Amino acid sequence: MEGAFVKVEVGGIEIELLGARAARRGRTLFVADLHLGKSEALRAAGAPMCGGDTGEQLRRLDQLVAITGVERVVVLGDLLHAVSGVTEGLVESVASWRRSHVWTMSVVRGNHDRVLDDVAGAWRLCVLDPGTVDDGLELVHDPGDASRTQAWVAGHVHPAVRIGGAANAIKLPCFHLVSGLGLVLPAFSMFTGGLCVRSGAGDRLFGATGRRVIEVGQTPARASGW
C-alpha cells in the first residue's frame, strides 16, 4: 500500500497517514515531537548550531494546514525541547506565527514540555493532559500511557524503519499501527533521531518519505538506535 496518504482504521476510527509525518482525522491534523528550541538549547550548551529548524517546521506545518484544510492542529507532546531553548526570540517568533492563524492548536503535555504553561497564552495553545479523550480517540504522548481500552494516538518514540537490502538500506520515519487499536506518529521534527521499531502480531508499519506513505509489510523491523 503506497500513496501521498494512506487511510487506516485505528480502533474503528478512520485516520489518514500523510507522507509529511502527520495524520488527519476529519478537520483535525495530528503531529508529534516538534522539539521547538532544540537548536537554541544546543547553542546554550556550547554546540555550534546555525538554527533555522523552528522556522522550517512552522513553514511545513503551514503548508500542511493549507493543503488539508483542517481547522485544528493537535500536537501529541514535546512541542518544546528544553527549558534553555525557550528564549525570548523563540517565544516571540512562535507568538507572531500564531497571530497569523485562525485555526486552533492543542498540545498534549510531553516529557519535554516542562515550561509549556509559560508559553501557552502567548502562543494561543489549549494544553491537554495525557489521556484526554477527543471524540472517542485517546490522546497521549507516551504510548505506554495509553489505556489500551479504546483507540489511541501517541508520539514520543520517534519510530523509524529500515527498508531495502543490507547494501542499500535506508531509514525512514514511520507510523506504527499497534494491533489496530493505537497509532504512534513519527517525529515531525527533522532535527531528531529515530528508533527502529519492532512490530508485533497484528501491527503495521508505514514509512513516511515526505511526499509519500509506504507500507513496509509484516516483517518485524530490526530494533536499533539512530
Short mmCIF file of C-alpha atoms in Angstrom, two decimals:
data_model
loop_
_atom_site.label_atom_id
_atom_site.label_comp_id
_atom_site.label_asym_id
_atom_site.label_seq_id
_atom_site.Cartn_x
_atom_site.Cartn_y
_atom_site.Cartn_z
CA MET A 1 0.00 0.00 0.00
CA GLU A 2 1.51 3.33 -1.07
CA GLY A 3 0.38 6.88 -1.84
CA ALA A 4 0.53 10.54 -0.86
CA PHE A 5 -1.69 9.44 2.01
CA VAL A 6 -2.94 6.09 3.28
CA LYS A 7 -6.19 5.51 5.16
CA VAL A 8 -6.11 3.17 8.15
CA GLU A 9 -8.54 2.27 10.90
CA VAL A 10 -7.46 2.83 14.49
CA GLY A 11 -9.95 1.13 16.77
CA GLY A 12 -12.62 1.59 14.11
CA ILE A 13 -11.76 5.28 13.57
CA GLU A 14 -10.56 6.21 10.08
CA ILE A 15 -7.32 8.22 10.06
CA GLU A 16 -5.25 9.35 7.08
CA LEU A 17 -1.47 8.96 7.32
CA LEU A 18 0.38 11.68 5.42
CA GLY A 19 3.85 11.41 3.92
CA ALA A 20 4.78 14.67 5.64
CA ARG A 21 4.86 12.95 9.08
CA ALA A 22 1.34 13.93 10.12
CA ALA A 23 -2.07 12.28 10.37
CA ARG A 24 -5.54 13.66 9.70
CA ARG A 25 -8.92 12.83 11.11
CA GLY A 26 -11.65 14.97 9.62
CA ARG A 27 -10.81 18.61 10.31
CA THR A 28 -8.03 17.77 12.80
CA LEU A 29 -4.34 17.35 11.99
CA PHE A 30 -2.14 15.36 14.38
CA VAL A 31 1.61 15.85 14.67
CA ALA A 32 4.10 14.86 17.36
CA ASP A 33 7.51 15.81 18.70
CA LEU A 34 8.34 19.17 17.14
CA HIS A 35 11.01 19.87 19.80
CA LEU A 36 10.94 23.61 19.14
CA GLY A 37 14.00 25.38 20.53
CA LYS A 38 16.33 22.41 20.14
CA SER A 39 18.98 24.36 18.25
CA GLU A 40 18.74 27.17 20.83
CA ALA A 41 19.21 24.64 23.64
CA LEU A 42 22.25 23.12 21.95
CA ARG A 43 23.78 26.55 21.40
CA ALA A 44 23.21 27.34 25.08
CA ALA A 45 25.16 24.16 25.85
CA GLY A 46 28.07 25.33 23.70
CA ALA A 47 27.39 23.42 20.48
CA PRO A 48 27.98 25.37 17.23
CA MET A 49 24.47 25.46 15.75
CA CYS A 50 23.15 27.59 12.90
CA GLY A 51 19.49 27.39 13.90
CA GLY A 52 16.59 27.71 11.49
CA ASP A 53 14.90 24.44 12.45
CA THR A 54 11.96 26.19 14.13
CA GLY A 55 11.14 28.30 11.09
CA GLU A 56 11.41 25.27 8.83
CA GLN A 57 8.94 23.30 10.95
CA LEU A 58 6.44 26.14 11.15
CA ARG A 59 6.55 26.56 7.37
CA ARG A 60 5.94 22.84 6.88
CA LEU A 61 3.02 22.95 9.31
CA ASP A 62 1.55 25.96 7.49
CA GLN A 63 1.74 24.06 4.21
CA LEU A 64 0.02 21.02 5.68
CA VAL A 65 -2.81 23.07 7.16
CA ALA A 66 -3.31 24.84 3.83
CA ILE A 67 -3.29 21.61 1.83
CA THR A 68 -5.55 19.61 4.15
CA GLY A 69 -7.94 22.43 5.08
CA VAL A 70 -8.02 21.41 8.74
CA GLU A 71 -9.37 23.71 11.45
CA ARG A 72 -7.33 22.36 14.35
CA VAL A 73 -3.81 21.05 14.96
CA VAL A 74 -3.14 18.67 17.87
CA VAL A 75 0.48 18.17 18.95
CA LEU A 76 0.91 14.83 20.70
CA GLY A 77 3.56 16.04 23.11
CA ASP A 78 7.07 17.51 23.06
CA LEU A 79 6.17 20.74 21.31
CA LEU A 80 9.22 22.09 23.16
CA HIS A 81 12.68 20.60 23.58
CA ALA A 82 14.26 22.09 26.71
CA VAL A 83 13.85 24.99 29.11
CA SER A 84 17.14 26.51 27.92
CA GLY A 85 15.83 26.59 24.36
CA VAL A 86 12.77 28.69 25.17
CA THR A 87 14.43 32.04 24.51
CA GLU A 88 12.73 35.41 24.16
CA GLY A 89 13.38 35.21 20.44
CA LEU A 90 11.70 31.82 20.15
CA VAL A 91 8.69 32.90 22.20
CA GLU A 92 8.13 35.99 20.07
CA SER A 93 8.74 34.17 16.79
CA VAL A 94 6.15 31.49 17.51
CA ALA A 95 3.72 34.04 19.00
CA SER A 96 3.93 36.09 15.81
CA TRP A 97 3.35 32.96 13.74
CA ARG A 98 0.29 32.00 15.78
CA ARG A 99 -1.21 35.50 15.49
CA SER A 100 -1.46 34.96 11.74
CA HIS A 101 -3.74 31.92 12.11
CA VAL A 102 -7.43 31.38 12.73
CA TRP A 103 -7.11 27.62 13.32
CA THR A 104 -6.76 26.32 16.86
CA MET A 105 -3.81 24.45 18.34
CA SER A 106 -3.89 21.96 21.21
CA VAL A 107 -0.88 20.31 22.85
CA VAL A 108 -0.80 17.13 24.91
CA ARG A 109 1.80 17.50 27.64
CA GLY A 110 5.01 15.61 26.84
CA ASN A 111 8.06 14.83 28.93
CA HIS A 112 9.99 17.73 27.36
CA ASP A 113 7.17 20.27 27.81
CA ARG A 114 8.24 21.50 31.24
CA VAL A 115 7.51 25.17 30.55
CA LEU A 116 4.53 24.66 28.25
CA ASP A 117 2.21 26.61 30.55
CA ASP A 118 4.58 29.60 30.39
CA VAL A 119 4.10 30.00 26.63
CA ALA A 120 0.53 28.72 26.25
CA GLY A 121 -1.04 32.17 26.48
CA ALA A 122 1.28 33.91 24.04
CA TRP A 123 1.06 31.01 21.60
CA ARG A 124 -2.73 30.58 21.92
CA LEU A 125 -2.47 26.94 22.94
CA CYS A 126 -5.01 24.66 24.58
CA VAL A 127 -2.98 22.42 26.88
CA LEU A 128 -4.30 18.87 27.31
CA ASP A 129 -3.37 16.26 29.88
CA PRO A 130 -2.31 12.83 28.57
CA GLY A 131 -5.31 10.53 28.44
CA THR A 132 -7.71 13.21 27.21
CA VAL A 133 -10.37 11.57 25.04
CA ASP A 134 -11.27 13.51 21.91
CA ASP A 135 -14.37 12.21 20.12
CA GLY A 136 -13.56 8.61 21.00
CA LEU A 137 -9.79 8.91 20.45
CA GLU A 138 -7.45 8.85 23.45
CA LEU A 139 -4.61 11.37 23.16
CA VAL A 140 -1.31 10.56 24.88
CA HIS A 141 2.35 11.40 24.39
CA ASP A 142 3.97 8.17 25.55
CA PRO A 143 2.35 5.03 24.07
CA GLY A 144 2.95 3.36 27.42
CA ASP A 145 0.40 5.70 28.99
CA ALA A 146 -2.45 4.62 26.70
CA SER A 147 -5.26 2.79 28.47
CA ARG A 148 -5.45 0.14 25.72
CA THR A 149 -9.23 0.05 26.18
CA GLN A 150 -10.02 2.29 23.21
CA ALA A 151 -8.43 3.83 20.13
CA TRP A 152 -5.39 5.97 20.92
CA VAL A 153 -2.72 8.08 19.22
CA ALA A 154 0.73 8.94 20.56
CA GLY A 155 4.23 10.17 19.74
CA HIS A 156 7.36 10.15 21.93
CA VAL A 157 9.13 7.13 20.42
CA HIS A 158 10.23 8.77 17.12
CA PRO A 159 9.56 5.45 15.33
CA ALA A 160 11.57 4.57 12.24
CA VAL A 161 12.01 1.59 9.95
CA ARG A 162 14.74 0.34 7.63
CA ILE A 163 13.79 -0.67 4.10
CA GLY A 164 15.87 -2.26 1.37
CA GLY A 165 18.68 -4.77 1.47
CA ALA A 166 21.80 -4.66 3.60
CA ALA A 167 23.81 -2.91 0.89
CA ASN A 168 21.26 -0.20 0.11
CA ALA A 169 19.08 0.06 3.22
CA ILE A 170 17.59 3.42 4.05
CA LYS A 171 15.96 4.54 7.26
CA LEU A 172 12.61 6.29 7.22
CA PRO A 173 10.48 7.80 9.98
CA CYS A 174 7.36 5.69 10.23
CA PHE A 175 3.86 5.35 11.58
CA HIS A 176 3.37 2.33 13.83
CA LEU A 177 -0.17 0.97 13.86
CA VAL A 178 -0.30 -1.09 17.05
CA SER A 179 -2.69 -4.07 16.96
CA GLY A 180 -5.19 -1.96 15.06
CA LEU A 181 -6.02 -0.07 18.26
CA GLY A 182 -3.24 2.51 18.58
CA LEU A 183 -1.18 4.72 16.29
CA VAL A 184 2.30 6.07 17.06
CA LEU A 185 3.27 9.04 14.88
CA PRO A 186 6.80 9.77 13.65
CA ALA A 187 8.55 12.85 14.96
CA PHE A 188 7.50 15.89 12.92
CA SER A 189 10.90 17.47 13.53
CA MET A 190 13.60 16.54 11.02
CA PHE A 191 16.18 17.59 13.61
CA THR A 192 15.75 14.45 15.73
CA GLY A 193 16.90 10.86 15.71
CA GLY A 194 14.64 7.87 15.29
CA LEU A 195 14.40 4.41 16.80
CA CYS A 196 13.74 1.45 14.52
CA VAL A 197 10.70 -0.26 15.98
CA ARG A 198 9.83 -3.94 16.19
CA SER A 199 6.34 -4.77 15.01
CA GLY A 200 4.26 -7.33 16.87
CA ALA A 201 1.48 -9.60 15.71
CA GLY A 202 -1.24 -7.55 14.07
CA ASP A 203 0.95 -4.44 13.78
CA ARG A 204 1.60 -2.46 10.58
CA LEU A 205 4.44 -0.08 9.73
CA PHE A 206 4.22 2.78 7.23
CA GLY A 207 7.34 4.67 6.17
CA ALA A 208 6.97 8.43 5.57
CA THR A 209 9.17 9.79 2.78
CA GLY A 210 7.99 13.39 2.97
CA ARG A 211 5.80 13.06 -0.11
CA ARG A 212 4.51 9.51 0.14
CA VAL A 213 3.49 6.83 2.64
CA ILE A 214 4.81 3.31 2.04
CA GLU A 215 3.59 0.26 3.93
CA VAL A 216 6.66 -1.75 4.85
CA GLY A 217 4.90 -5.06 5.47
CA GLN A 218 4.52 -7.55 8.27
CA THR A 219 8.19 -8.49 8.67
CA PRO A 220 9.47 -7.19 12.03
CA ALA A 221 11.96 -4.36 11.68
CA ARG A 222 15.34 -4.71 13.34
CA ALA A 223 15.46 -2.80 16.62
CA SER A 224 18.39 -0.39 16.86
CA GLY A 225 19.27 3.18 17.72
CA TRP A 226 19.73 6.12 15.39
#
